[in-house]
Tab-separated table of C-alpha atoms in Angstrom:
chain	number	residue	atom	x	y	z
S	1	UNK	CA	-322.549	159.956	-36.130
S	2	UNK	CA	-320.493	157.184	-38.097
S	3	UNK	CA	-319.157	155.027	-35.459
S	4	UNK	CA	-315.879	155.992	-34.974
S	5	UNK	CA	-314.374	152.291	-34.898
S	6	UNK	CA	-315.185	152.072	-38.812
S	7	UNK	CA	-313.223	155.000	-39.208
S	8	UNK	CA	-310.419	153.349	-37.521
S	9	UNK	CA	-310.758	150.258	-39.004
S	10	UNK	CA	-310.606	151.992	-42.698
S	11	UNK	CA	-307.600	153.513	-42.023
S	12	UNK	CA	-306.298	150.618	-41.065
S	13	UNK	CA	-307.277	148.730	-44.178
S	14	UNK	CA	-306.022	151.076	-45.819
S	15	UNK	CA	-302.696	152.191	-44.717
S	16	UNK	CA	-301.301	149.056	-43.083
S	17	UNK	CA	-303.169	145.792	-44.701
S	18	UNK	CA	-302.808	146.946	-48.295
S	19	UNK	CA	-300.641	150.154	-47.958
S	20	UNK	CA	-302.624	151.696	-50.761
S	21	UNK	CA	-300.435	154.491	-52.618
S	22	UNK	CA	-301.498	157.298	-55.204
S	23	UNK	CA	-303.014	156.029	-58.489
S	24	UNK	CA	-303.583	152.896	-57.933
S	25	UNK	CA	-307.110	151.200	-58.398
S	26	UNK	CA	-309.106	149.505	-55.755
S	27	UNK	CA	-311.617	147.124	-55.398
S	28	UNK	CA	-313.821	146.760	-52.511
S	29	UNK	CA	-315.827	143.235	-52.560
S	30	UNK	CA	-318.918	143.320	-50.135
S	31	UNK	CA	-320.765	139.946	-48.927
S	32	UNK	CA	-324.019	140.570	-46.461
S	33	UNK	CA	-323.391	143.549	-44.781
S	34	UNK	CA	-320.942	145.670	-44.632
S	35	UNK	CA	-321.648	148.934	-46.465
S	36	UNK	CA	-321.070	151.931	-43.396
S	37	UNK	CA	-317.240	150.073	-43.564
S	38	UNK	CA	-317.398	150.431	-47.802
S	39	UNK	CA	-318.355	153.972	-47.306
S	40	UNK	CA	-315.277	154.713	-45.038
S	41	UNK	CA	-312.826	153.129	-47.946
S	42	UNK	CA	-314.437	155.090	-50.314
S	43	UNK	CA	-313.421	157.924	-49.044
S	44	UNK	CA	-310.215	156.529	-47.350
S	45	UNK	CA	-309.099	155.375	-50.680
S	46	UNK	CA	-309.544	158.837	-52.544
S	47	UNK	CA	-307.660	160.668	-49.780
S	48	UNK	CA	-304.707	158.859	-50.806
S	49	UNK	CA	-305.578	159.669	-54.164
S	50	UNK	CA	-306.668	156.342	-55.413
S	51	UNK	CA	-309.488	155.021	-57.092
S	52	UNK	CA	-312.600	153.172	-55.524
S	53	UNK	CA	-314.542	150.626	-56.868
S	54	UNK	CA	-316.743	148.279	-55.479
S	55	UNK	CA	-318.933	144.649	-56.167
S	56	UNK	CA	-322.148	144.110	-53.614
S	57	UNK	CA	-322.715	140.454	-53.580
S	58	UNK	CA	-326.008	138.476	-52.235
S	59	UNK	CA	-325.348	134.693	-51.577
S	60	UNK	CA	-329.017	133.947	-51.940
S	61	UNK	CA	-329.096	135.015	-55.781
S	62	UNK	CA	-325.521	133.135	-56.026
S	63	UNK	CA	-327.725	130.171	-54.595
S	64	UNK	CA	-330.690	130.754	-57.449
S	65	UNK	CA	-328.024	131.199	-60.080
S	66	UNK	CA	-325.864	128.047	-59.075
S	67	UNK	CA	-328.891	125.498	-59.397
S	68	UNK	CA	-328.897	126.011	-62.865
S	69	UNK	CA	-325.250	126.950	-64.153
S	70	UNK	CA	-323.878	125.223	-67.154
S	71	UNK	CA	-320.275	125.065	-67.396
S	72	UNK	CA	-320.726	127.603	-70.460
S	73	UNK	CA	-322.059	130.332	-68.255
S	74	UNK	CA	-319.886	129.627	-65.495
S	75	UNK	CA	-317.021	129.868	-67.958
S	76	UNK	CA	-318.433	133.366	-68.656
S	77	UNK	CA	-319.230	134.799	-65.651
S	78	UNK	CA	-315.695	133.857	-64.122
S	79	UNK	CA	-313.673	135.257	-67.015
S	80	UNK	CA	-315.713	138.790	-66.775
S	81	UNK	CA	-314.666	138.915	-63.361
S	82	UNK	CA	-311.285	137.668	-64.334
S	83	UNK	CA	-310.647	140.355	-66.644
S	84	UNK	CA	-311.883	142.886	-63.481
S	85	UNK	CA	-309.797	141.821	-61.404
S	86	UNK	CA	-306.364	141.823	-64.040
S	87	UNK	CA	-307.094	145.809	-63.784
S	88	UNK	CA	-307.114	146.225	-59.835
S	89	UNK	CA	-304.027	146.632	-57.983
S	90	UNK	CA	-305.405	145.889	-54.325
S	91	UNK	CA	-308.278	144.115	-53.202
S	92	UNK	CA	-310.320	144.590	-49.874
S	93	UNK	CA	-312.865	141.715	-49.305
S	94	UNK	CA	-315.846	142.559	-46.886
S	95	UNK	CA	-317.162	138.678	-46.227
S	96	UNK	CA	-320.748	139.064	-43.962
S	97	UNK	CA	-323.648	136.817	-44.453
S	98	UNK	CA	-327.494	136.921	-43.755
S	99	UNK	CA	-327.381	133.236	-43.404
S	100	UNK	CA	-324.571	131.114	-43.431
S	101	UNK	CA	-325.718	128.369	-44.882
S	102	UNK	CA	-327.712	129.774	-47.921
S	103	UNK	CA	-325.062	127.660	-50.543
S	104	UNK	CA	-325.749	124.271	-48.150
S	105	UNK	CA	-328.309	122.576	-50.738
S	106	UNK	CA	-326.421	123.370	-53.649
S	107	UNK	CA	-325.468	120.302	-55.439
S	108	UNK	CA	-322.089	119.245	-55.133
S	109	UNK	CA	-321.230	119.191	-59.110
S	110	UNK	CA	-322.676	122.729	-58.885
S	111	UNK	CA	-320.000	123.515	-56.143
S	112	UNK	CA	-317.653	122.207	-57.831
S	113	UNK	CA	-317.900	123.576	-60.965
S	114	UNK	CA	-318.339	127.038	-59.340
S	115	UNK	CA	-314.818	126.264	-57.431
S	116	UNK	CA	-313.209	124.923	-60.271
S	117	UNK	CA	-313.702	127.541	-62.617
S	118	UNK	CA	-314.153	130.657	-60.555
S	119	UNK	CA	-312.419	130.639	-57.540
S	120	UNK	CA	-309.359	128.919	-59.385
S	121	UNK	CA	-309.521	131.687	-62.130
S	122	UNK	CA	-310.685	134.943	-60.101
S	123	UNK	CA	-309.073	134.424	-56.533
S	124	UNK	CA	-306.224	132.901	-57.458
S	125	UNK	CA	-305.086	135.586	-59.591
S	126	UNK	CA	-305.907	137.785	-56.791
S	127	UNK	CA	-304.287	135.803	-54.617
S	128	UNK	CA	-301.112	136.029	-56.407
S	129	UNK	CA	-301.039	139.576	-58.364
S	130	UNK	CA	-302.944	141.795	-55.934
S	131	UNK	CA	-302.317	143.525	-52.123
S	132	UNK	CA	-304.873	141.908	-50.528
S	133	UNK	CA	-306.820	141.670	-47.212
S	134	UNK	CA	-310.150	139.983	-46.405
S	135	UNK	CA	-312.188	140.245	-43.444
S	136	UNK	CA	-315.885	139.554	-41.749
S	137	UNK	CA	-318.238	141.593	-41.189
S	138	UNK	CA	-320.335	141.652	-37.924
S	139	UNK	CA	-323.577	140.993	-38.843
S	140	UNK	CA	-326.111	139.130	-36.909
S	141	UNK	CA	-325.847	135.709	-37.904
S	142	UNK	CA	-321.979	136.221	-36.612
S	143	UNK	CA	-323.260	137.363	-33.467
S	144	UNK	CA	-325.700	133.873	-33.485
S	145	UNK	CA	-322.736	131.574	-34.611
S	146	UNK	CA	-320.410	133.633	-31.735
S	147	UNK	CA	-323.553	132.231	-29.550
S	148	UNK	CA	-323.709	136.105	-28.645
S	149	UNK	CA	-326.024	139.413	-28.920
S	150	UNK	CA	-325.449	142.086	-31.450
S	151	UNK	CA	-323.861	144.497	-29.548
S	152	UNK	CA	-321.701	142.609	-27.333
S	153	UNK	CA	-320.096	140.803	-30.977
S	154	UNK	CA	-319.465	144.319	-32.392
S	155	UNK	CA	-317.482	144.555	-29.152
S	156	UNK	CA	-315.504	141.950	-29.311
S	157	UNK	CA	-315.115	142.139	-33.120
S	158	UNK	CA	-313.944	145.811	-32.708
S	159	UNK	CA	-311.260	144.340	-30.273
S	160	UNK	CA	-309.713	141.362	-32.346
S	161	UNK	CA	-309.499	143.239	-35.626
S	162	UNK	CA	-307.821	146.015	-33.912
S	163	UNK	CA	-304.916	144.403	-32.018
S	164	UNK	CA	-301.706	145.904	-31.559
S	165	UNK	CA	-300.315	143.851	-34.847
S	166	UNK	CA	-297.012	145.632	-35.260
S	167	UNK	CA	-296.452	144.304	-31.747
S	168	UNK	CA	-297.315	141.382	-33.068
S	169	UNK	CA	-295.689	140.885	-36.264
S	170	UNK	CA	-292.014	141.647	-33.831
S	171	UNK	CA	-292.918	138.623	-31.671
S	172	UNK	CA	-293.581	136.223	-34.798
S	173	UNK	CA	-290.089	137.028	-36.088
S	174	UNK	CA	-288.829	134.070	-33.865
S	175	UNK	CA	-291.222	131.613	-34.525
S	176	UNK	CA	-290.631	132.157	-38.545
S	177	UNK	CA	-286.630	132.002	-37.913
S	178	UNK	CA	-287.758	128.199	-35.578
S	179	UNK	CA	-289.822	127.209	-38.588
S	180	UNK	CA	-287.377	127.810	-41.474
S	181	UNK	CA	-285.080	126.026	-39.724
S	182	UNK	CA	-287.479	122.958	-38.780
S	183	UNK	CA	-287.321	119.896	-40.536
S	184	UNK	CA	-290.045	117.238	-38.721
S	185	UNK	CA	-293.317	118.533	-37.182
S	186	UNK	CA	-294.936	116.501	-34.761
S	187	UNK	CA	-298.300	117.420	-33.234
S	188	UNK	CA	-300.274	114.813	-30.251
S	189	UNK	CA	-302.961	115.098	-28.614
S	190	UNK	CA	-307.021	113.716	-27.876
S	191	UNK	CA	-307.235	111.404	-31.808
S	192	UNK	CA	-303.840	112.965	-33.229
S	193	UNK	CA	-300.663	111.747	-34.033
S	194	UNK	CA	-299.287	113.383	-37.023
S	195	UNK	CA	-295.568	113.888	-38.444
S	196	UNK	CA	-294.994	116.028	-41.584
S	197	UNK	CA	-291.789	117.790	-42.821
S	198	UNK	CA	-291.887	121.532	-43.312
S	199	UNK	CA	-288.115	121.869	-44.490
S	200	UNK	CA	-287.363	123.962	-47.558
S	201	UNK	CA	-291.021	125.685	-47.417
S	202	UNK	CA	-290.782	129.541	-46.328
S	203	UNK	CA	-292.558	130.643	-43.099
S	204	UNK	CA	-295.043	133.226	-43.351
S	205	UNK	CA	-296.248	135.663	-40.455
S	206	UNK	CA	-299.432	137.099	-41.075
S	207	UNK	CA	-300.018	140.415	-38.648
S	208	UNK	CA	-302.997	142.188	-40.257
S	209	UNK	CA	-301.754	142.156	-44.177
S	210	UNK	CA	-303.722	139.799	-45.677
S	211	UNK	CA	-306.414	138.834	-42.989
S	212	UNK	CA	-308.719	140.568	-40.451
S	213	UNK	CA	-308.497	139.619	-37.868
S	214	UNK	CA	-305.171	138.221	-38.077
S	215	UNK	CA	-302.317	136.092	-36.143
S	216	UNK	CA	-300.771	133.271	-37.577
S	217	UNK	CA	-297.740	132.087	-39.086
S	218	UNK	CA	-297.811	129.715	-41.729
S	219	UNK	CA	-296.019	127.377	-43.997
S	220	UNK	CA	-296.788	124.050	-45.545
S	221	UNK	CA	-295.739	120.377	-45.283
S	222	UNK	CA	-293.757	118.365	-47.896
S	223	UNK	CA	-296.421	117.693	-49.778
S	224	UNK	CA	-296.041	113.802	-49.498
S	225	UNK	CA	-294.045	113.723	-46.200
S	226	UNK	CA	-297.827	113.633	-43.963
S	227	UNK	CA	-298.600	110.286	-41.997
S	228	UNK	CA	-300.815	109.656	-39.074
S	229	UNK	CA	-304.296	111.025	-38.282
S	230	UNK	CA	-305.585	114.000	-36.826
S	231	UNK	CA	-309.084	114.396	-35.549
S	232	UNK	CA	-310.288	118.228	-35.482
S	233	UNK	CA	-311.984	119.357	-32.331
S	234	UNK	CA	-313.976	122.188	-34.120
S	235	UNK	CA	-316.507	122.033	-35.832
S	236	UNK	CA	-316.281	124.106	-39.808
S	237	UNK	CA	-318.784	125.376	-42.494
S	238	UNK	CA	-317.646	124.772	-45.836
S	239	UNK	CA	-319.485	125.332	-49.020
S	240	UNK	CA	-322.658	126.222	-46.685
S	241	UNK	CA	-322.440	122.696	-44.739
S	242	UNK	CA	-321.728	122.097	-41.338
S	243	UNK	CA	-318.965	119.612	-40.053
S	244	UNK	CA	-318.377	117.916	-36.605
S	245	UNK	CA	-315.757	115.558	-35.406
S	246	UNK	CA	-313.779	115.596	-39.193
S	247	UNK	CA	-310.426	113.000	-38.570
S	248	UNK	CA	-307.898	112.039	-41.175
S	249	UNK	CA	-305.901	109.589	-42.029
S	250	UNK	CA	-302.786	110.210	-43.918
S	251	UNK	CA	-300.612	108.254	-46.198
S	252	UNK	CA	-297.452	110.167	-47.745
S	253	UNK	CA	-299.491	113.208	-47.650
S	254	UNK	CA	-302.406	111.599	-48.914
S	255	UNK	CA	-305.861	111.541	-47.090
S	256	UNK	CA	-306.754	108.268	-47.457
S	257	UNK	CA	-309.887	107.959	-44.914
S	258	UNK	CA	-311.620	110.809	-44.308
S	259	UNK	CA	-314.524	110.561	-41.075
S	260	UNK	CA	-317.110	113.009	-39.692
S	261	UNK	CA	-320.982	113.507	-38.953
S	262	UNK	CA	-321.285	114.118	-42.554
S	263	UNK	CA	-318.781	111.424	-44.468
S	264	UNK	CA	-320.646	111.371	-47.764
S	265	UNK	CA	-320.752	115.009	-47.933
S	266	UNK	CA	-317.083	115.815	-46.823
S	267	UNK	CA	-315.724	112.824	-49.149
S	268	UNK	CA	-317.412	115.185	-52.142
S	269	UNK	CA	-315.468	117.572	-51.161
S	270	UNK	CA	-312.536	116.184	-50.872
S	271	UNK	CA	-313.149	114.282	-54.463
S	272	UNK	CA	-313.236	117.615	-55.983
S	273	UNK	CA	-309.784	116.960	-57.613
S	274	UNK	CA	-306.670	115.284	-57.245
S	275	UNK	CA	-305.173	117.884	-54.984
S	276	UNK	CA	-307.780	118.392	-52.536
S	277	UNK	CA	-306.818	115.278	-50.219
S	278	UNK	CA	-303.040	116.337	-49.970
S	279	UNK	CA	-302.613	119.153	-47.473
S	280	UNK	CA	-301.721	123.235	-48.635
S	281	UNK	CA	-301.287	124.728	-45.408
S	282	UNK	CA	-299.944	124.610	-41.804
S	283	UNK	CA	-300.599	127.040	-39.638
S	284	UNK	CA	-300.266	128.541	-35.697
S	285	UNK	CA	-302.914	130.156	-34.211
S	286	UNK	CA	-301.807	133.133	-32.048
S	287	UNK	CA	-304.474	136.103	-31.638
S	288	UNK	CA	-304.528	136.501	-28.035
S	289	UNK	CA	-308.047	137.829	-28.005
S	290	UNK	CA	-309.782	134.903	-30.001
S	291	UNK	CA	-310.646	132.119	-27.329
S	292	UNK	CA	-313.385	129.925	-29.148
S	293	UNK	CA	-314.642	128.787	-32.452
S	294	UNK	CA	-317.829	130.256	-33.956
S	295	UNK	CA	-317.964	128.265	-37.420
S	296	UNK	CA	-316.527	131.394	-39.191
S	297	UNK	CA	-312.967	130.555	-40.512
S	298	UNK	CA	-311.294	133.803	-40.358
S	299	UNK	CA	-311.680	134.332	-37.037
S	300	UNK	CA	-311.210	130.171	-35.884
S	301	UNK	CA	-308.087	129.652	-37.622
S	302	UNK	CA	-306.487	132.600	-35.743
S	303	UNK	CA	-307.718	130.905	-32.091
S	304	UNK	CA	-304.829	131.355	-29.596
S	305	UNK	CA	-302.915	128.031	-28.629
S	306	UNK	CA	-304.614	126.210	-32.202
S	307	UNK	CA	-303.292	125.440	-35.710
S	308	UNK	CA	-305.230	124.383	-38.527
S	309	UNK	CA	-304.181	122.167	-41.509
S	310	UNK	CA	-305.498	122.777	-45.007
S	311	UNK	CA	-306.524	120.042	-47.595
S	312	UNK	CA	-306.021	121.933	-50.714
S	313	UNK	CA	-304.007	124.840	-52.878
S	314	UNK	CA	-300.936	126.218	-51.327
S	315	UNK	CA	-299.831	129.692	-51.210
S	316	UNK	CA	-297.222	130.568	-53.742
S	317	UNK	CA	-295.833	132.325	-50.783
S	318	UNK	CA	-294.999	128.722	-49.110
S	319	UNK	CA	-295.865	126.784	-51.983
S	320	UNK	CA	-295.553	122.584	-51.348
S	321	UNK	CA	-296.569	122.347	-55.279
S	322	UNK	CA	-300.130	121.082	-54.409
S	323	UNK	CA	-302.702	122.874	-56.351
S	324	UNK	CA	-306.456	122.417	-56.142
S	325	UNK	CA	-309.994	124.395	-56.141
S	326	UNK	CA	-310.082	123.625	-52.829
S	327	UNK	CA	-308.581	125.245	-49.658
S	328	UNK	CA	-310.497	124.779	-46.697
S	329	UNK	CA	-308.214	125.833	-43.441
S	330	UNK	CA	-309.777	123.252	-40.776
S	331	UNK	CA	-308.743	124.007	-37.109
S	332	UNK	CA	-307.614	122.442	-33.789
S	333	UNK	CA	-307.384	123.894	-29.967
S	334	UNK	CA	-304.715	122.699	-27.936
S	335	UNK	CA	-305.649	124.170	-25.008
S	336	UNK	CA	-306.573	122.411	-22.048
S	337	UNK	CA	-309.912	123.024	-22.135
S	338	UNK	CA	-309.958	121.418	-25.350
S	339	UNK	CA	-308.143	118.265	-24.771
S	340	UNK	CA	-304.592	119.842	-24.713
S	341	UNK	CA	-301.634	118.828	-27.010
S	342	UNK	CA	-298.078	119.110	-28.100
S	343	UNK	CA	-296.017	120.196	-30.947
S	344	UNK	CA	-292.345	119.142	-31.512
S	345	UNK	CA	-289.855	120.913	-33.935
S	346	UNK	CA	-287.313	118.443	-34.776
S	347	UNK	CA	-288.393	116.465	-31.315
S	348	UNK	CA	-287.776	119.626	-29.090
S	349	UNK	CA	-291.279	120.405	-27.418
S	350	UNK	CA	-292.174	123.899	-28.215
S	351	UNK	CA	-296.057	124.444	-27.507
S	352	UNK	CA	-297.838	121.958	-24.855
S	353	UNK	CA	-301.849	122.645	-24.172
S	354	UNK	CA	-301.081	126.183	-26.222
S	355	UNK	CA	-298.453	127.388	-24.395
S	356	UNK	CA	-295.457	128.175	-26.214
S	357	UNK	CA	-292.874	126.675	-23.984
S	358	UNK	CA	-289.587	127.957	-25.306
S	359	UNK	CA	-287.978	131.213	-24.393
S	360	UNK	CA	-287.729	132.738	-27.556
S	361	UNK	CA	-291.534	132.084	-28.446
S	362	UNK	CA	-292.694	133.364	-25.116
S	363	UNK	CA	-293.692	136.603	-26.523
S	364	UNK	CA	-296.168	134.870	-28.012
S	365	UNK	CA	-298.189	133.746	-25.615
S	366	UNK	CA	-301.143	135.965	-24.823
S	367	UNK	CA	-300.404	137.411	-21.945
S	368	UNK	CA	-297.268	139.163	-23.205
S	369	UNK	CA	-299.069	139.782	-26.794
S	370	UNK	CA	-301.672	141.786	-24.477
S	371	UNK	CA	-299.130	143.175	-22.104
């Protein structure tokens, strides 16, 4: 029998992340695994009386194909999928992988030419003229990264995605209204001392619309207002490599030195255009069920008592202006048992060590987000 948690988690998709309604078109985008939860959609998405359509994707023929791409074919291939994706109304991406670091001896000129061109034409349209909602998948390199077995990662994957998020989206309400009226941001803590102006830039909570799992609010700074450094104490995969112990240095808003166990590799990154050492996003952690990092992005960046800030594109939602092929959400604990921290709104103190301290973010915190 189909487990009954896919069923749930369909219904979900399809009712509250992307609130599919009669006649509209569909796609489903599946990565690794994934396919019992495609099946449920299917059918989810005709009994509203929509139509289904799907793309199964296989990083390790991306990998084959991306050794040898010209800019001619990759000019092709991203305007087919362009022209796909001008026709769907909502999107639903399913994002597992057999190995997570199949793209990791890619060439960087190959990355960046498949960034540049696809991901800038494709996803950002998607971004910005679709209902949306990505999520993981739990497959068993998850479960390896999550340093757990098989079983006991469907478990706890089951109980992150499937938070109470209308709960949820009630107690972000304050911490948007603190935000929008927030000038200066300062974070401290173990390597950091940042400042950054978020005034004029819309606050956006994020309760199981556009992610799975979900529970952040974000914005983004002035794009030129960011000084200090900030040293990450998680580790990230991006464009299938693996780094440790990143730290920036800013200069109004511009990364200037840029540190970790892989420099060369994480400078190419950042080198990718103009836009990828100015910062896109900032963004508070608050899922109360997601403790530690596992290298997978969607579920770090929504790490209770963390935020994570983005070199790369903005949102239009909270746009700062800065555009780029990159957007690569990088995250930091500030919980005691990673080093602790604090974060000032226009010099009040409203989180210390992950804790929002002020009464009208308490709800946040996750004892009352699980209560």
């Amino acid at each position: 029998m189909r487990d009954q948690r896919i069923l749930q988690m369909a219904r979900q998709l399809v009712h509250h992340s992307i609130s599919v309604q009669k006649g509209e078109h569909v796609l489903i985008d599946v990565f690794g695994g994934g396919r019992d939860l495609a099946r449920a959609l299917i059918a989810e998405i005709y009994q509203v009386g929509a139509y289904p359509h799907f793309n199964l994707n296989d990083q390790s023929l991306l990998r084959a194909q991306l050794l040898n791409m010209t800019a001619e074919h990759m000019d092709r291939m991203a305007h087919f999928d362009y022209e796909r994706m001008k026709k769907m109304d909502c999107y639903i991406g399913i994002r597992g992988s057999f190995n997570i670091n199949e793209l990791a001896d890619v060439p960087a000129d190959k990355m960046k030419l498949y960034s540049e061109n696809y991901g800038n034409l494709v996803h950002t349209h998607r971004v910005n003229h679709t209902r949306w909602v990505i999520m993981r998948w739990p497959d068993p390199s998850m479960a390896q990264l999550a340093k757990m077995s098989t079983e006991a990662f469907e478990d706890f994957y089951f109980n992150v995605c499937t938070v109470d998020y209308q709960r949820m989206e009630k107690a972000m309400q304050p911490l948007v209204d603190r935000m929008n009226r927030t000038d200066e941001v300062r974070i401290k803590g173990p390597g950091t001392d940042l400042t950054f102006s978020i005034k004029g830039i819309p606050a956006i909570k994020c309760a199981g619309e556009c992610n799975i799992p979900d529970g952040e609010v974000y914005t983004a700074p002035v794009r030129e207002s960011v000084n200090g450094v900030l040293t990450y104490n998680t580790s990230t995969i991006y464009q299938g490599t693996t780094f440790d112990s990143i730290r920036f240095e800013f200069e109004n808003g511009k990364i200037i030195k840029a540190t970790s166990n892989n420099s060369q590799r994480l400078n190419e990154i950042l080198d990718t255009d103009e836009g990828a050492r100015y910062i896109g996003e900032f963004a508070i952690g608050v899922n109360p069920d997601i403790h530690h990092p596992m290298n997978d992005t969607l579920f770090d960046e929504k790490i209770n008592g963390s935020f994570h800030f983005t070199p790369g594109r903005a949102y239009e939602e909270a746009n700062n202006g800065n555009k780029s092929a990159i957007h690569w959400d990088i995250v930091n604990i500030q919980r005691p048992d990673y080093g602790g921290g604090e974060m000032y709104f226009d010099g009040e103190l409203v989180r210390k060590d992950g804790m929002f301290v002020s009464e009208d973010l308490l709800a946040l915190n996750p004892e009352n987000l699980k209560a």
